[in-house]
Amino acid sequence: MITRLLQIAATTLWLLVALSYQTTIAAPANASTSELRQHINALATGKIKDKPRRIEALAQLGSNKAIAALNALIEGRLYSDKASTQVFMKHGDHFVDPLSLTAVNTTSKLKKVKANNKVRRIARAAIARLTLKSPNSEQRLQAVEVMFKAADHKLLPLIDEALEFEKEQEVKQKLLEIRAAITLQNKHASKEAQLEAIGQLRQMGSQQALGKLQAFINNSGASAAALKAADLAIKAIEKSQAIWGVFQNIWYGLSLGSVLLLAAIGLAITFGVMGIINMAHGEMVMLGAYTTFVVQEVIRTSFPGLFEYSLLIALPLAFLVAGAVGFAMERSIIRFLYGRPLETLLATWGVSLVLQQAIRSIFGPTNKEVGNPEWMSGAFELGGLMLTYNRLWILAFSLIVFAGILLVLNRSHFGLQMRAVTQNRRMAASMGIKTPWVDAFTFALGSGIAGIAGVALSQIANVSPNLGQSYIIDSFMVVVFGGVGNLWGTLVGAMSLGVANKFLEPYAGAVLAKILTLVVIILFIQKKPRGLFAQKGRAVEA
Amino acid sequence: MISQALFTRFSLGARVLIISLCVVAILVPAANLLLPPEHFAHVPSHLLPLWGKYLCYAMLALALDLVWGYCGILSLGHGAFFALGGYACGMYLMRQIGPRGVYADPVLPDFMVFLNWQELPWFWQGFDQFWFAMLMVVAVPGLLAFVFGWFAFRSRVTGVYLSIITQALTYALLLAFFRNDMGFGGNNGLTDFKDILGFSLQADTTRASLFAASALLLALVFVVCQFIVSSKLGKLMQAVNHAESRVRFTGYRVEHIKLFAFVVSAMIAGIAGALYVPQVGIINPGEFAPANSIEVVIWTAVGGRGTLLGPIIGALLVNGGKSYFTAAFPEVWLFALGALFVAVTLFLPHGLMGLFKQICTRFNKRSATAAKVTPLMKPEAAE
Amino acid sequence: MSRFSKIISATAFAALISSSMLAGSAIASDTIKVGVLHSLSGTMAISETTLKDAMLMLIEEQNKKGGVLGKQLEPVVVDPASDWPLFAEKAKELLAVHKVSAVFGNWTSVSRKSVLPVFEELNGILFYPVQYEGEESQRNVFYTGAAPNQQAIPAVDYLLENEEVERWVLAGTDYVYPRTTNKILAAYLKAKGVSEEDIMINYTPFGHSDWQTIVSDIKAFGSAGKKTAVVSTINGDANVPFYKELGNQGISAEDIPVVAFSVGEEELAGLDTEPLVGHLAAWNYFQSVDTPANAQFIKTWRGFVKDEGRVTNDPMEAHYIGFNMWVKAVEKAGTTDQDAVIDALIGVSVPNLSGGYSTMMPNHHITKPVLIGEIQADGQFEIVDETDGLVAGDAWSDFLPDSAQLISDWRKPLSCGNFNVSSKTCGGTEGK
């Protein structure tokens, strides 16, 4: 989200400056172009430690013509010519002058102007000050967001000035909050002002407000009444955050559950429906992830414009690749092992070793980069909840896949045949169903679904030859816990394991939480040996 | 009388195994200690622990076969019992280091000094005594197997479900032992051992003795297993394997039979682990990894389950092959290993022992018409 | 079973035992053998395979220059398969069967601990190229990676000075390296006046993949009105999901910088680094180091692996330094005899890739510069700080009460890896 905002901001800035909006914004007239240029060129000189000072000096000029250069500094697009001490901005594949923004042809070797976090932070604050009165409300909003973090009493006149102009309610609110934060930093502020500021922050109710209030208490020196009010405000905020925390935990649990569901859902078919202990299931997931990688590579080199759709393109391909491997596996190995479920374990384990090593030989042992498309990056806030887009999509995706499988199983002709074969193979065969082909396609379906899961998991996990290994045990746990042969059980199993894990984690730590969930599963199986949703009927004992 | 029992109860293969293990237990150490290094039959010192390790693996495979091959319980968590036995032995070896650790603390092992433990935790007490540690080597895995099995078999968790929860068991233990706060050295485990019963672990004589002990104990365990499987209880175990419900309806307590096999098997695995640790010089949570347990299953399957010779042959062969391939073809050995598993399950459902039998039956077709060959084992565990 | 089949199976079995016991025999030759002990399969292959390739390249380059002592070098590569006891077995094989003159290998601490007794017993030479927790100095091992004082402490100093960090999250994987580093750092920070409640320590299991809770905890911890930084000793595989979660939850380096000790170019190659710009890493080498030696090294490396996109990293430089030190020491000693080379190695000085010289110290650690880099959008690091001079690796940390009195000096007459200066004794492993 932030990166996207930044990008929007950067492009709008570009437009703004290019259209010479500066006439409408009250810029101090005394900043001459040569002075600006001199200060911008100075950004490239000296050590990194000197840069904050230079940025401040440049910002002091108060000219929003400096914004482009500062943005370029933040984004690492500012280059300097050692010989002429001139500074240029990289724009696309050519260089432009930081003030006139006209393209320049430079033949000399240019060196990137270094920046570190502190430099970037200060440059961002400087930009915020320069854009506080920008006509663009989104820009102003961003400026005040930055300013809140760096609230400082020096900003007070600027804030007060902005408050008079500001019409946008959201920005105004934020300005008031900054003002409150500044007031709390000021030890000499009157008690009334402090109390009002505390009230303001209490209303804000965010973690940031909490931070400012805590800093206020830590700095002490304030009157008892103010301290008490701050203390009460902190308690109130913490209380509301604790309530949100429960929801946040449920969300984390559900999103962990959705990962488990995705990893397990293919297995729910191969293991749950067909009774094959498919130890190579994890490798099918891995194949899906590698398919995504290959798709993205091809897109990157040949069709850069399609990157945003790379995952959509990868989905059917991953299904086909993993499905084809699954099909081949069933035809060449597993079909000889029906009725010997424990031996499928050995054979598929062998297959998993071969697949891992094959991937390692082809792609190398190192992690591969699978990029997140824009629509899967970032987060947004919903009340006190912080929801990340990728988790949200994965949750939605896992449910869609789940619903899709249910449909195939219960509503399609193939699903009907599949259920018939599982329930009574010989009867199905005598009704004219080609059971071997149904077996092969069922296994291919389960593997294909695992491949699809790989596309989604490539967004949050390592894409390496070991990818499958890290999910295989969890997947089996989910299927067994939910009840073999029952898709709804897999759904409920995955989600409840996810949520349970996330509620244990804050108390027990990540490791113990995992151990405890495993122990709970072991105990649970003793109580209900056939899982949460046991299949009933005669077929079970067969 | 015992010798008479040996001859009546044991097949030729079994007798050859027992005798060759005893011979190996004497000859190999002798070839290492007595022969000069130039001699063609000299066994280099570095091979002793390696072969000793194979023998420990063979014992582990034997333990698994007792429950899987004879009782139909496919445990995917036998590595856990092996590792627990190993840890019990490792704790004894750690206590033997005494003040020779890097921080020179007389009681606490280095990793505890380093984590600021002030005193020895209660579960480390007593491990300075060899007899106590050896008791724990069998008691701890046995107890775990008892508790786990008691719950699992009583509630009739069978087949695939049992396999998967045994896997969960070893995985949970893996995670637990990884934790530094557990007091077992975390990821690094226990290492840097100095001596056992006062003998330096680096001395050739100690190594030779450990090797001999491994071979003899393997022979002993083999004999014990042979007695078990040929006893009435053993017959019942096999009956459970073939038709569990029928045994139950006949009036036997199936869960007791299974529990017995499971506990004995866990204890044997524990002994194997205890012999393994001083020979490889380290025990760490990696031994709990579910993949290790699956490998044991594969050794057993390669050799042929449901026979006592099979798992031993399988373990020796696969591990020997592994040692060879990881050095000769480091890039492709996983292909070979993977292909082996597939090939064995597809073409040798009864393992190498089954293959031998097949070949022999073919040779003896003419002469063996009268003796109807009973199947070596039943191919399928009742689900 | 028929009589015949019994005999067949019995003889086959006997043959099997005897044949399996004859495996492996030594072959003498005219070359000098160098062992490479890095996992090529299993979980650690991801990191270690690169080092195997780097070693093969270094050996090939040396052979082009005429080898060592007029003999060609012959690499012996084995695969310990990320299996710790197998490391010991393979080390034994390298030393006893192949009679290698030196071994370059290992990555994880546990694998090093596993081979230590083997090298001690068979008197081999091991070069260990990875940054590690210290608290060790063994006669047969040369540590070319960073000790905590060559990585962690300068990184924290940088954050203290440049970012004025007041609150610290020490997040690591639960094993010995993070535990030690965090202990040292906690002691160091307290000495610098940071209070107990401003330090949050968190451990996660290997390969931890669900970071939602922990990242949001870090975020909460970091918004208490004080500048906060995360010191990450998170290992290998767990890093990718960790950084992805950081990026997604919108923690930018400008708010809460993360400084990592186990994340290098190789790890970043599997990541979209756009949202990570500004997060830090401390190493002794970065691919972006601007020296002719480094440019040449990168060129040779890319030519060797035939991949123009391959990156270089710190442990590779450590092998580069270690290998050159060994070559120099062998030439100095005039023999590959282990005892002579071990003695000759101390004091050997070779160029590193960052434009200076690294020297082998008497405690078997080396001197190195410490570089702080910020992650760039292209997956490289921009060096933002560098220690003024070289830092000598300290085997025994001064910030841990039990090891503060220990020193290591393998020169005669002391010849001890853990000499206790207060009791004047060489504790634990005796010097030979």
PDB file of C-alpha atoms in Angstrom, chain A residues 312-469:
ATOM      1  CA  LEU A 312      -3.664 -15.762 -13.734  1.00  0.00           C
ATOM      2  CA  ILE A 313      -1.644 -17.159 -16.615  1.00  0.00           C
ATOM      3  CA  ALA A 314       0.276 -19.435 -14.281  1.00  0.00           C
ATOM      4  CA  LEU A 315      -2.847 -20.959 -12.721  1.00  0.00           C
ATOM      5  CA  PRO A 316      -4.005 -23.097 -15.654  1.00  0.00           C
ATOM      6  CA  LEU A 317      -0.429 -23.931 -16.584  1.00  0.00           C
ATOM      7  CA  ALA A 318       0.409 -25.044 -13.071  1.00  0.00           C
ATOM      8  CA  PHE A 319      -2.712 -27.170 -13.058  1.00  0.00           C
ATOM      9  CA  LEU A 320      -1.677 -28.773 -16.320  1.00  0.00           C
ATOM     10  CA  VAL A 321       1.959 -29.322 -15.373  1.00  0.00           C
ATOM     11  CA  ALA A 322       1.277 -30.818 -11.975  1.00  0.00           C
ATOM     12  CA  GLY A 323      -1.743 -32.667 -13.315  1.00  0.00           C
ATOM     13  CA  ALA A 324       0.309 -34.169 -16.135  1.00  0.00           C
ATOM     14  CA  VAL A 325       3.043 -35.289 -13.755  1.00  0.00           C
ATOM     15  CA  GLY A 326       0.360 -36.731 -11.499  1.00  0.00           C
ATOM     16  CA  PHE A 327      -1.235 -38.506 -14.437  1.00  0.00           C
ATOM     17  CA  ALA A 328       2.085 -39.978 -15.490  1.00  0.00           C
ATOM     18  CA  MET A 329       2.764 -41.061 -11.924  1.00  0.00           C
ATOM     19  CA  GLU A 330      -0.568 -42.797 -11.628  1.00  0.00           C
ATOM     20  CA  ARG A 331      -0.236 -44.593 -14.926  1.00  0.00           C
ATOM     21  CA  SER A 332       3.328 -45.715 -14.440  1.00  0.00           C
ATOM     22  CA  ILE A 333       3.524 -46.444 -10.721  1.00  0.00           C
ATOM     23  CA  ILE A 334       0.501 -46.027  -8.552  1.00  0.00           C
ATOM     24  CA  ARG A 335      -1.937 -48.104 -10.541  1.00  0.00           C
ATOM     25  CA  PHE A 336       0.106 -51.180  -9.713  1.00  0.00           C
ATOM     26  CA  LEU A 337      -0.213 -50.467  -6.030  1.00  0.00           C
ATOM     27  CA  TYR A 338      -3.947 -50.127  -5.480  1.00  0.00           C
ATOM     28  CA  GLY A 339      -5.077 -51.898  -2.371  1.00  0.00           C
ATOM     29  CA  ARG A 340      -1.632 -51.500  -0.861  1.00  0.00           C
ATOM     30  CA  PRO A 341      -1.853 -47.986   0.550  1.00  0.00           C
ATOM     31  CA  LEU A 342       1.215 -48.281   2.737  1.00  0.00           C
ATOM     32  CA  GLU A 343       3.334 -49.197  -0.231  1.00  0.00           C
ATOM     33  CA  THR A 344       2.189 -46.202  -2.197  1.00  0.00           C
ATOM     34  CA  LEU A 345       3.903 -44.301   0.563  1.00  0.00           C
ATOM     35  CA  LEU A 346       7.265 -45.804  -0.310  1.00  0.00           C
ATOM     36  CA  ALA A 347       6.952 -45.420  -4.038  1.00  0.00           C
ATOM     37  CA  THR A 348       5.706 -41.854  -3.891  1.00  0.00           C
ATOM     38  CA  TRP A 349       8.460 -40.999  -1.435  1.00  0.00           C
ATOM     39  CA  GLY A 350      10.921 -42.200  -4.038  1.00  0.00           C
ATOM     40  CA  VAL A 351       9.169 -40.100  -6.664  1.00  0.00           C
ATOM     41  CA  SER A 352       9.380 -37.078  -4.405  1.00  0.00           C
ATOM     42  CA  LEU A 353      13.144 -37.508  -4.052  1.00  0.00           C
ATOM     43  CA  VAL A 354      13.529 -37.762  -7.803  1.00  0.00           C
ATOM     44  CA  LEU A 355      11.352 -34.712  -8.450  1.00  0.00           C
ATOM     45  CA  GLN A 356      13.238 -32.648  -5.903  1.00  0.00           C
ATOM     46  CA  GLN A 357      16.583 -33.544  -7.351  1.00  0.00           C
ATOM     47  CA  ALA A 358      15.307 -32.980 -10.889  1.00  0.00           C
ATOM     48  CA  ILE A 359      14.182 -29.470 -10.012  1.00  0.00           C
ATOM     49  CA  ARG A 360      17.477 -28.910  -8.261  1.00  0.00           C
ATOM     50  CA  SER A 361      19.388 -29.990 -11.357  1.00  0.00           C
ATOM     51  CA  ILE A 362      17.310 -27.867 -13.710  1.00  0.00           C
ATOM     52  CA  PHE A 363      16.798 -24.667 -11.738  1.00  0.00           C
ATOM     53  CA  GLY A 364      19.644 -24.884  -9.257  1.00  0.00           C
ATOM     54  CA  PRO A 365      19.323 -25.250  -5.512  1.00  0.00           C
ATOM     55  CA  THR A 366      18.818 -21.594  -4.711  1.00  0.00           C
ATOM     56  CA  ASN A 367      15.572 -19.762  -4.088  1.00  0.00           C
ATOM     57  CA  LYS A 368      13.863 -18.370  -7.136  1.00  0.00           C
ATOM     58  CA  GLU A 369      12.264 -14.977  -7.162  1.00  0.00           C
ATOM     59  CA  VAL A 370       8.553 -14.930  -7.767  1.00  0.00           C
ATOM     60  CA  GLY A 371       7.292 -11.369  -7.768  1.00  0.00           C
ATOM     61  CA  ASN A 372       4.080 -10.164  -6.219  1.00  0.00           C
ATOM     62  CA  PRO A 373       1.852  -8.373  -8.673  1.00  0.00           C
ATOM     63  CA  GLU A 374       0.751  -4.936  -7.564  1.00  0.00           C
ATOM     64  CA  TRP A 375      -2.702  -6.102  -6.557  1.00  0.00           C
ATOM     65  CA  MET A 376      -1.228  -8.591  -4.133  1.00  0.00           C
ATOM     66  CA  SER A 377       1.134  -6.209  -2.360  1.00  0.00           C
ATOM     67  CA  GLY A 378       0.529  -4.014   0.593  1.00  0.00           C
ATOM     68  CA  ALA A 379      -2.125  -3.848   3.243  1.00  0.00           C
ATOM     69  CA  PHE A 380      -5.108  -1.828   4.271  1.00  0.00           C
ATOM     70  CA  GLU A 381      -6.756  -1.063   7.560  1.00  0.00           C
ATOM     71  CA  LEU A 382     -10.250  -2.058   8.410  1.00  0.00           C
ATOM     72  CA  GLY A 383     -11.180  -0.513  11.726  1.00  0.00           C
ATOM     73  CA  GLY A 384      -8.374  -1.678  13.971  1.00  0.00           C
ATOM     74  CA  LEU A 385      -7.542  -4.577  11.704  1.00  0.00           C
ATOM     75  CA  MET A 386      -4.542  -4.711   9.470  1.00  0.00           C
ATOM     76  CA  LEU A 387      -5.286  -6.840   6.442  1.00  0.00           C
ATOM     77  CA  THR A 388      -2.628  -7.628   3.884  1.00  0.00           C
ATOM     78  CA  TYR A 389      -3.752  -8.022   0.312  1.00  0.00           C
ATOM     79  CA  ASN A 390      -1.824 -11.177  -0.412  1.00  0.00           C
ATOM     80  CA  ARG A 391      -3.355 -12.983   2.559  1.00  0.00           C
ATOM     81  CA  LEU A 392      -6.779 -11.746   1.627  1.00  0.00           C
ATOM     82  CA  TRP A 393      -6.400 -13.008  -1.916  1.00  0.00           C
ATOM     83  CA  ILE A 394      -5.028 -16.320  -0.749  1.00  0.00           C
ATOM     84  CA  LEU A 395      -7.953 -16.777   1.628  1.00  0.00           C
ATOM     85  CA  ALA A 396     -10.408 -15.915  -1.121  1.00  0.00           C
ATOM     86  CA  PHE A 397      -8.556 -18.101  -3.571  1.00  0.00           C
ATOM     87  CA  SER A 398      -8.485 -21.109  -1.263  1.00  0.00           C
ATOM     88  CA  LEU A 399     -12.237 -20.843  -0.788  1.00  0.00           C
ATOM     89  CA  ILE A 400     -12.796 -20.548  -4.528  1.00  0.00           C
ATOM     90  CA  VAL A 401     -10.685 -23.638  -5.169  1.00  0.00           C
ATOM     91  CA  PHE A 402     -12.573 -25.443  -2.438  1.00  0.00           C
ATOM     92  CA  ALA A 403     -15.930 -24.498  -3.915  1.00  0.00           C
ATOM     93  CA  GLY A 404     -14.679 -25.481  -7.373  1.00  0.00           C
ATOM     94  CA  ILE A 405     -13.715 -28.945  -6.209  1.00  0.00           C
ATOM     95  CA  LEU A 406     -17.032 -29.410  -4.446  1.00  0.00           C
ATOM     96  CA  LEU A 407     -18.769 -28.513  -7.664  1.00  0.00           C
ATOM     97  CA  VAL A 408     -16.700 -30.911  -9.720  1.00  0.00           C
ATOM     98  CA  LEU A 409     -17.244 -33.690  -7.232  1.00  0.00           C
ATOM     99  CA  ASN A 410     -20.937 -33.220  -6.670  1.00  0.00           C
ATOM    100  CA  ARG A 411     -22.273 -31.718  -9.845  1.00  0.00           C
ATOM    101  CA  SER A 412     -20.219 -32.986 -12.744  1.00  0.00           C
ATOM    102  CA  HIS A 413     -20.394 -36.261 -14.598  1.00  0.00           C
ATOM    103  CA  PHE A 414     -16.761 -36.920 -13.825  1.00  0.00           C
ATOM    104  CA  GLY A 415     -17.416 -36.267 -10.147  1.00  0.00           C
ATOM    105  CA  LEU A 416     -20.238 -38.747 -10.203  1.00  0.00           C
ATOM    106  CA  GLN A 417     -18.020 -41.407 -11.731  1.00  0.00           C
ATOM    107  CA  MET A 418     -15.307 -40.600  -9.264  1.00  0.00           C
ATOM    108  CA  ARG A 419     -17.605 -41.030  -6.301  1.00  0.00           C
ATOM    109  CA  ALA A 420     -18.991 -44.194  -7.777  1.00  0.00           C
ATOM    110  CA  VAL A 421     -15.535 -45.684  -8.134  1.00  0.00           C
ATOM    111  CA  THR A 422     -14.550 -44.742  -4.606  1.00  0.00           C
ATOM    112  CA  GLN A 423     -17.677 -46.153  -3.105  1.00  0.00           C
ATOM    113  CA  ASN A 424     -17.835 -49.404  -4.971  1.00  0.00           C
ATOM    114  CA  ARG A 425     -15.248 -50.038  -7.585  1.00  0.00           C
ATOM    115  CA  ARG A 426     -16.598 -53.303  -8.928  1.00  0.00           C
ATOM    116  CA  MET A 427     -20.141 -52.099  -9.127  1.00  0.00           C
ATOM    117  CA  ALA A 428     -18.962 -48.984 -10.920  1.00  0.00           C
ATOM    118  CA  ALA A 429     -16.946 -51.071 -13.338  1.00  0.00           C
ATOM    119  CA  SER A 430     -19.854 -53.264 -14.132  1.00  0.00           C
ATOM    120  CA  MET A 431     -21.945 -50.193 -14.864  1.00  0.00           C
ATOM    121  CA  GLY A 432     -19.530 -49.413 -17.641  1.00  0.00           C
ATOM    122  CA  ILE A 433     -17.321 -46.858 -15.950  1.00  0.00           C
ATOM    123  CA  LYS A 434     -13.719 -47.122 -17.063  1.00  0.00           C
ATOM    124  CA  THR A 435     -12.329 -47.285 -13.560  1.00  0.00           C
ATOM    125  CA  PRO A 436      -8.635 -47.132 -14.503  1.00  0.00           C
ATOM    126  CA  TRP A 437      -9.171 -43.875 -16.332  1.00  0.00           C
ATOM    127  CA  VAL A 438     -11.258 -42.447 -13.564  1.00  0.00           C
ATOM    128  CA  ASP A 439      -8.426 -43.315 -11.175  1.00  0.00           C
ATOM    129  CA  ALA A 440      -5.854 -41.663 -13.376  1.00  0.00           C
ATOM    130  CA  PHE A 441      -7.883 -38.510 -13.827  1.00  0.00           C
ATOM    131  CA  THR A 442      -8.777 -38.315 -10.171  1.00  0.00           C
ATOM    132  CA  PHE A 443      -5.121 -38.485  -9.252  1.00  0.00           C
ATOM    133  CA  ALA A 444      -4.322 -35.936 -11.942  1.00  0.00           C
ATOM    134  CA  LEU A 445      -7.020 -33.679 -10.540  1.00  0.00           C
ATOM    135  CA  GLY A 446      -5.610 -33.909  -7.024  1.00  0.00           C
ATOM    136  CA  SER A 447      -2.106 -33.220  -8.303  1.00  0.00           C
ATOM    137  CA  GLY A 448      -3.319 -30.364 -10.468  1.00  0.00           C
ATOM    138  CA  ILE A 449      -5.026 -28.771  -7.498  1.00  0.00           C
ATOM    139  CA  ALA A 450      -1.754 -29.072  -5.599  1.00  0.00           C
ATOM    140  CA  GLY A 451      -0.082 -27.289  -8.516  1.00  0.00           C
ATOM    141  CA  ILE A 452      -2.601 -24.467  -8.279  1.00  0.00           C
ATOM    142  CA  ALA A 453      -1.881 -24.239  -4.579  1.00  0.00           C
ATOM    143  CA  GLY A 454       1.766 -23.857  -5.510  1.00  0.00           C
ATOM    144  CA  VAL A 455       0.956 -20.735  -7.502  1.00  0.00           C
ATOM    145  CA  ALA A 456      -0.626 -19.170  -4.439  1.00  0.00           C
ATOM    146  CA  LEU A 457       2.058 -20.355  -2.029  1.00  0.00           C
ATOM    147  CA  SER A 458       4.795 -18.953  -4.265  1.00  0.00           C
ATOM    148  CA  GLN A 459       3.507 -15.573  -3.137  1.00  0.00           C
ATOM    149  CA  ILE A 460       4.328 -16.088   0.503  1.00  0.00           C
ATOM    150  CA  ALA A 461       6.966 -18.789   0.697  1.00  0.00           C
ATOM    151  CA  ASN A 462      10.361 -19.730  -0.662  1.00  0.00           C
ATOM    152  CA  VAL A 463      10.376 -21.130  -4.135  1.00  0.00           C
ATOM    153  CA  SER A 464      13.087 -23.723  -3.707  1.00  0.00           C
ATOM    154  CA  PRO A 465      13.395 -27.470  -4.204  1.00  0.00           C
ATOM    155  CA  ASN A 466      12.559 -27.889  -0.513  1.00  0.00           C
ATOM    156  CA  LEU A 467       9.219 -26.109  -0.819  1.00  0.00           C
ATOM    157  CA  GLY A 468       7.156 -29.279  -0.820  1.00  0.00           C
ATOM    158  CA  GLN A 469       8.853 -30.806   2.197  1.00  0.00           C
TER     159      GLN A 469
END
